[in-house]
Structure formats: C-alpha cells, structure tokens
XYZ file of C-alpha atoms in Angstrom:
354
model
C -54.037 -136.107 54.833
C -56.904 -135.246 52.453
C -60.086 -137.331 52.529
C -60.730 -139.414 49.372
C -57.852 -137.957 47.371
C -57.977 -138.883 43.664
C -55.512 -138.087 40.891
C -56.918 -136.683 37.651
C -55.576 -136.046 34.190
C -57.300 -134.051 31.468
C -59.238 -137.078 30.171
C -60.535 -138.035 33.638
C -61.598 -134.467 34.405
C -63.541 -134.280 31.136
C -65.239 -137.624 31.807
C -66.121 -136.543 35.361
C -67.600 -133.243 34.129
C -69.613 -134.970 31.408
C -70.845 -137.660 33.807
C -71.861 -135.051 36.391
C -73.654 -133.013 33.725
C -75.728 -136.096 32.841
C -76.336 -136.972 36.514
C -77.500 -133.439 37.269
C -80.132 -133.620 34.566
C -81.269 -136.980 35.915
C -81.535 -135.233 39.297
C -83.707 -132.542 37.713
C -86.122 -135.280 36.602
C -85.905 -136.766 40.114
C -86.852 -133.338 41.482
C -89.848 -133.258 39.163
C -90.800 -136.711 40.503
C -90.558 -135.509 44.131
C -92.626 -132.420 43.261
C -95.261 -134.615 41.546
C -95.458 -136.952 44.551
C -96.006 -133.990 46.881
C -98.705 -132.586 44.615
C -100.444 -135.969 44.358
C -100.375 -136.455 48.148
C -101.716 -132.943 48.701
C -104.627 -133.609 46.326
C -105.388 -136.933 48.049
C -105.388 -135.263 51.478
C -107.596 -132.427 50.247
C -110.139 -134.958 48.960
C -110.808 -135.980 52.558
C -110.004 -132.740 54.374
C -113.554 -132.789 55.843
C -112.602 -135.769 58.026
C -109.255 -134.331 59.128
C -109.003 -132.122 62.180
C -106.174 -129.748 61.186
C -103.732 -128.830 58.438
C -100.648 -130.475 60.024
C -101.060 -133.420 57.671
C -100.176 -131.087 54.767
C -96.644 -130.571 56.117
C -95.390 -133.647 54.253
C -96.781 -132.774 50.783
C -95.733 -129.128 51.161
C -92.200 -130.241 52.077
C -92.051 -132.605 49.091
C -93.217 -129.846 46.736
C -90.571 -127.445 48.108
C -87.793 -130.039 47.906
C -88.787 -130.882 44.333
C -88.572 -127.236 43.267
C -85.223 -126.726 45.033
C -83.841 -129.936 43.514
C -84.695 -128.760 39.994
C -83.121 -125.345 40.636
C -79.930 -126.659 42.299
C -79.287 -129.409 39.787
C -80.055 -127.244 36.779
C -77.476 -124.734 38.051
C -74.939 -127.510 38.732
C -75.466 -128.909 35.232
C -74.537 -125.500 33.793
C -71.377 -125.392 35.955
C -70.322 -128.894 34.840
C -70.873 -127.992 31.204
C -68.823 -124.792 31.501
C -66.025 -126.597 33.359
C -64.965 -128.134 30.028
C -63.880 -124.623 28.954
C -61.352 -122.974 31.377
C -62.416 -119.469 30.266
C -66.086 -120.124 31.037
C -65.307 -121.979 34.260
C -63.336 -119.010 35.670
C -66.529 -117.035 36.351
C -67.985 -119.907 38.450
C -64.929 -120.416 40.695
C -65.884 -117.867 43.402
C -69.414 -119.326 43.613
C -68.527 -123.007 43.936
C -67.722 -123.105 47.657
C -70.922 -121.288 48.728
C -72.900 -123.408 46.276
C -71.473 -126.658 47.708
C -72.310 -125.437 51.228
C -75.903 -124.808 50.099
C -76.007 -128.271 48.525
C -74.873 -129.780 51.827
C -77.704 -128.094 53.751
C -80.180 -128.981 50.999
C -79.255 -132.663 51.326
C -79.711 -132.491 55.107
C -83.212 -131.086 54.553
C -83.972 -133.731 51.935
C -82.963 -136.500 54.350
C -85.119 -134.887 57.064
C -88.140 -134.820 54.708
C -87.593 -138.516 53.897
C -87.648 -139.336 57.628
C -90.783 -137.233 58.157
C -92.561 -139.350 55.534
C -92.006 -142.385 57.783
C -92.656 -140.641 61.123
C -95.908 -138.750 60.462
C -98.117 -141.748 61.257
C -98.811 -140.711 64.880
C -99.799 -137.143 63.979
C -101.935 -138.362 61.086
C -103.733 -140.868 63.339
C -104.772 -138.199 65.870
C -105.848 -135.876 63.034
C -108.032 -138.586 61.490
C -109.470 -139.694 64.844
C -110.732 -136.213 65.742
C -111.769 -135.347 62.184
C -113.831 -138.519 61.750
C -115.418 -138.016 65.157
C -116.561 -134.524 64.174
C -117.689 -135.696 60.725
C -119.866 -138.423 62.211
C -121.508 -135.885 64.545
C -122.511 -133.781 61.530
C -123.776 -136.780 59.524
C -127.416 -135.970 60.322
C -127.153 -132.229 59.518
C -128.329 -132.538 55.917
C -130.317 -129.280 56.215
C -127.541 -127.223 57.832
C -125.539 -124.940 55.497
C -121.874 -125.919 55.461
C -122.603 -129.430 56.753
C -125.163 -130.721 54.274
C -122.406 -132.510 52.312
C -121.093 -134.488 55.309
C -123.539 -137.404 54.973
C -122.475 -138.015 51.381
C -118.784 -137.646 52.330
C -118.998 -140.207 55.149
C -121.090 -142.653 53.109
C -118.739 -142.512 50.113
C -115.755 -142.888 52.442
C -117.190 -146.018 54.098
C -118.079 -147.561 50.738
C -114.738 -146.773 49.092
C -112.526 -147.908 51.984
C -114.823 -150.716 53.168
C -114.919 -149.390 56.721
C -117.480 -148.384 59.330
C -117.329 -145.723 62.011
C -114.206 -144.209 63.517
C -112.643 -147.243 65.193
C -115.531 -149.646 64.501
C -119.277 -149.946 63.779
C -120.205 -149.450 67.466
C -119.155 -145.788 67.219
C -122.472 -145.121 65.467
C -124.323 -146.328 68.587
C -122.957 -143.352 70.590
C -124.193 -140.540 68.332
C -127.527 -139.516 66.843
C -126.909 -139.980 63.124
C -130.621 -139.841 62.112
C -131.935 -136.302 61.554
C -134.895 -135.122 63.671
C -136.590 -134.352 60.362
C -137.108 -138.082 59.796
C -138.256 -138.985 63.327
C -141.904 -139.420 64.289
C -142.059 -137.673 67.664
C -145.609 -138.938 68.215
C -144.264 -142.499 68.346
C -143.852 -143.967 71.832
C -140.626 -145.713 70.880
C -139.037 -142.464 69.708
C -140.190 -140.614 72.844
C -138.862 -143.351 75.139
C -135.453 -143.401 73.435
C -135.100 -139.623 73.657
C -136.209 -139.538 77.308
C -133.854 -142.369 78.258
C -130.886 -140.305 77.095
C -129.531 -137.496 79.271
C -128.678 -135.303 76.287
C -132.059 -135.882 74.677
C -130.586 -137.626 71.650
C -132.145 -140.408 69.618
C -129.599 -143.228 69.933
C -130.064 -146.611 68.264
C -127.966 -149.739 67.885
C -127.913 -149.205 64.129
C -125.542 -147.985 61.444
C -125.863 -146.172 58.077
C -126.394 -148.295 54.956
C -122.821 -147.577 53.788
C -121.521 -149.857 56.567
C -123.053 -152.918 54.911
C -120.773 -155.459 53.275
C -122.310 -156.418 49.895
C -120.227 -159.612 49.822
C -122.187 -161.059 52.760
C -124.797 -163.700 51.727
C -127.209 -162.463 54.402
C -129.321 -159.319 53.838
C -127.794 -156.376 55.645
C -128.691 -156.021 59.305
C -128.204 -152.314 59.908
C -130.821 -151.769 62.642
C -131.053 -153.507 66.017
C -127.589 -154.903 65.461
C -127.219 -156.025 69.093
C -130.773 -157.414 69.429
C -130.569 -161.155 68.783
C -134.337 -161.671 69.109
C -135.066 -159.148 66.351
C -133.528 -161.403 63.686
C -133.937 -165.089 62.921
C -130.982 -167.345 63.729
C -128.774 -164.456 64.751
C -126.145 -163.847 67.416
C -124.209 -160.639 66.928
C -121.421 -161.702 69.342
C -120.573 -164.960 67.594
C -121.850 -164.602 64.052
C -119.782 -162.890 61.367
C -121.683 -159.637 60.910
C -122.431 -158.393 57.438
C -121.004 -154.980 58.365
C -117.498 -153.745 57.716
C -115.398 -154.678 60.735
C -112.570 -152.211 60.173
C -112.880 -148.606 61.354
C -112.331 -145.799 58.861
C -109.480 -144.339 60.915
C -107.493 -147.561 60.510
C -108.383 -147.821 56.815
C -107.385 -144.221 56.017
C -104.274 -144.440 58.190
C -103.128 -147.555 56.346
C -103.853 -145.906 52.985
C -101.951 -142.689 53.683
C -99.158 -144.330 55.703
C -98.340 -146.832 52.962
C -98.410 -143.987 50.425
C -96.071 -141.801 52.492
C -93.743 -144.722 53.259
C -93.387 -145.428 49.531
C -92.713 -141.745 48.906
C -90.183 -141.689 51.747
C -88.309 -144.606 50.155
C -88.226 -142.759 46.808
C -86.963 -139.574 48.498
C -84.205 -141.579 50.228
C -83.070 -142.910 46.832
C -83.102 -139.362 45.447
C -81.087 -138.237 48.494
C -78.434 -140.909 47.849
C -78.246 -139.822 44.216
C -77.974 -136.157 45.238
C -75.173 -137.008 47.691
C -73.206 -138.773 44.952
C -73.650 -135.743 42.668
C -72.438 -133.414 45.429
C -69.355 -135.580 46.067
C -68.596 -135.674 42.339
C -68.975 -131.896 42.052
C -66.605 -131.405 44.989
C -63.995 -133.659 43.314
C -64.369 -131.734 40.064
C -64.055 -128.399 41.887
C -60.866 -129.351 43.787
C -59.271 -131.096 40.781
C -59.704 -127.942 38.671
C -58.485 -125.642 41.447
C -55.352 -127.722 42.090
C -54.081 -127.477 38.509
C -50.539 -126.163 38.977
C -50.125 -124.770 35.458
C -53.351 -123.237 34.104
C -51.694 -122.738 30.710
C -51.272 -126.510 30.400
C -54.801 -127.981 30.649
C -53.490 -131.529 30.157
C -51.407 -131.529 33.345
C -52.332 -133.780 36.250
C -54.114 -132.557 39.368
C -55.583 -133.905 42.583
C -59.166 -133.819 43.787
C -60.478 -134.476 47.301
C -63.588 -134.261 49.435
C -61.933 -132.631 52.460
C -58.519 -130.994 52.375
C -57.656 -132.605 55.716
C -58.846 -135.779 57.414
C -62.299 -135.859 58.987
C -60.792 -135.641 62.481
C -58.579 -132.667 61.618
C -61.440 -130.896 59.848
C -63.661 -131.341 62.908
C -60.913 -130.015 65.203
C -60.345 -127.030 62.919
C -64.068 -126.233 62.896
C -64.176 -126.353 66.735
C -61.133 -124.069 66.988
C -62.725 -121.567 64.628
C -65.899 -121.578 66.721
C -63.839 -121.004 69.900
C -61.982 -118.106 68.252
C -65.289 -116.519 67.255
C -66.539 -116.923 70.855
C -63.379 -115.364 72.322
C -63.543 -112.519 69.820
C -67.112 -111.738 70.886
C -66.093 -111.833 74.569
C -63.194 -109.411 73.939
C -65.511 -107.022 72.108
C -68.064 -107.176 74.930
C -65.307 -106.564 77.515
C -63.949 -103.608 75.551
C -67.402 -102.047 75.308
C -67.868 -102.491 79.072
C -64.517 -100.855 79.811
C -65.351 -97.889 77.574
C -68.651 -97.481 79.402
C -66.912 -97.431 82.800
C -64.357 -94.864 81.647
C -67.113 -92.671 80.248
C -69.001 -92.845 83.555
C -66.020 -91.660 85.693
C -65.845 -87.965 86.720
C -62.322 -86.550 86.597
C -61.053 -85.388 90.005
C -60.126 -81.692 90.237
C -57.584 -80.692 92.867
C -57.011 -77.105 93.879
C -53.756 -75.897 95.345
C -54.060 -72.939 97.648
C-alpha cells in the first residue's frame, strides 16, 4: 500500500503546481535569509578574531552561507519545474530528472537539519576557543610597541567596555599576568624591583586591572589598583563590598552573545527546514500524480499521487534486499576473479608415452 496516497484531478494538479511554484519562491527568499545570517555571523566573529584561538568557530557561518546558496539554487530550479508542469509538452523534458532531483533534495534537507543542530551544539567548542584566545590576548595587552600586537590593548579595552566584562573568567585574571609594559615602569623604584624579584618569572604583577574594567555606574570612584588591599582605601573591604569593577568575565559575556545569536539562527533554520520538507513532499506528490496519468492525451483524467510507492516498512525491506544483492554480486565477482587467478597460475601436466 502506497504511503500518503492522494487522488488528483486536473484542477487539483494545477492548484498543487501553482502552490508549489509560489512556495519555491518563498524558499528562495528563505535561502537568501539563511545566507544573510551566515554572512552576518561571519562578520561578527571576524570582528573579534583576535580573541579567538582558531577558525573552528567559522564552521557555523560557512555552513549557513553554503546552505543559503544551495537553497536558492534548488528552489529556483524546482520553481521552474512546477511552472512547466502546467504544460505537458514542457514537463516531458523534466521527467527523467525528477527522481535524481528529489534524491538530491532529500540529502540537502538532511544537511540543513544537521546545520540547524550545529547552531545549538557549538557552544562547547566556542567556549574553549574564546578561553584560549582571550588568555593569549591578555598576555599581549602590554605589547603596545611590538609589531603585530600593538592593537591588542585597544581591542581588549574596547571589548571590556562594550560587553561590560573584565578578564577571561573574572577580574582576578589580570592579577596573574603583567599587563603593564616595561616602558612605563620605573626600574629605579624599590617597589618595582621588589615586585619583579618576588616573582619567579621576573614579571611585574599587581593586584590591579586596566581602566576598561571599571563600572561607570558605580557611585564610588574606580578602584583599579590595590584591589585586594583594604588598608589602601578608606572604608573598603574587597571581599564584602560590591566592587566597582565588572564582575562578569569576557568569556562568559562573549559566549552568551554568540550562543544566543546562533540559537536564534538555529531556530530560523529549523523553520526553513520544515518549509523545505513540505515543498519536497508537495513536489513528490506532483511528480507521481503526473506520472500516473493513464491517458496522456486526456489531461483532465484522474490520477494518484503518493510519497512512497509502498509502505514505509516494505520500502525499508526492499532497500535492505537491494543492498544485500549488491553485496552478493560483489562477492561473486571477487570469487570469479580469484578462480581465474588460480587457473592462470596452474601449469598443465605433460605426460609422455614411451
């Protein structure tokens, strides 16, 4: 028994073709939307590529761009087929291509669904990329005189101001690196000498943060140096008092920003996938209803359309049997080749009669 069998007359076939033609052009616009989302995400990721460790994060935007282009191409082609199906003479040239085209559509929709899932599942990879990238960026914060790194201070400062964050996972990350350039240190000062000597690596570490970590909404003037020294500031306890620094780390802030963006895009791609699936089902019904016309000379006769010629169970069994036949055929060929090789290797026995 065929799956989702529907009876069609001439009027229903025309309506289905016209409806599919319109839906395909809506899908073309949906493809443009998917392409635009991928392009926008790629631009947003490139803006902060200096604080990202590798290019794996660009897999999602690249996939969206590819799916958008393929969607426009597939649906534009399908729209042409649906338009020509209204004329039997024009439709005849598309008949041999419909089955391969529907198979391609099926695989395209699998890929589109996979891309939608990737939009939701890339959070872990993005988090590790941001963690390492921010760590490296903070190390280069002081290198304002080094070619290729002189922009990093501005990048980190603008990032902390824009996203209202501080450090990698928090403001204390700045305590573990030397973020002040040696150019601005007075090495004749006892305090500077003592701090450098007290560190194994010879770095100048302070319990301070860059100015971009300061929260301008705080009523108290920014305490960016000696953050953990209660005696250095009047009426201050850094463990209990609400600090006037951004509490959230930049990794969390950026992760939330990009994750929410990709989740929204994933939801849009899922909606596009559902729409594409409905178009594919409609095109299959149109294809089978036109092929099952018993009398081509009478275009007004009734016909039947279906998704699968047999039930889902029977179709699955048939596919398994075909795969088994292909496997047996390959085994027979391999056995025949082996037998030929053995026969070729034998030396004919020569008997002499005296």
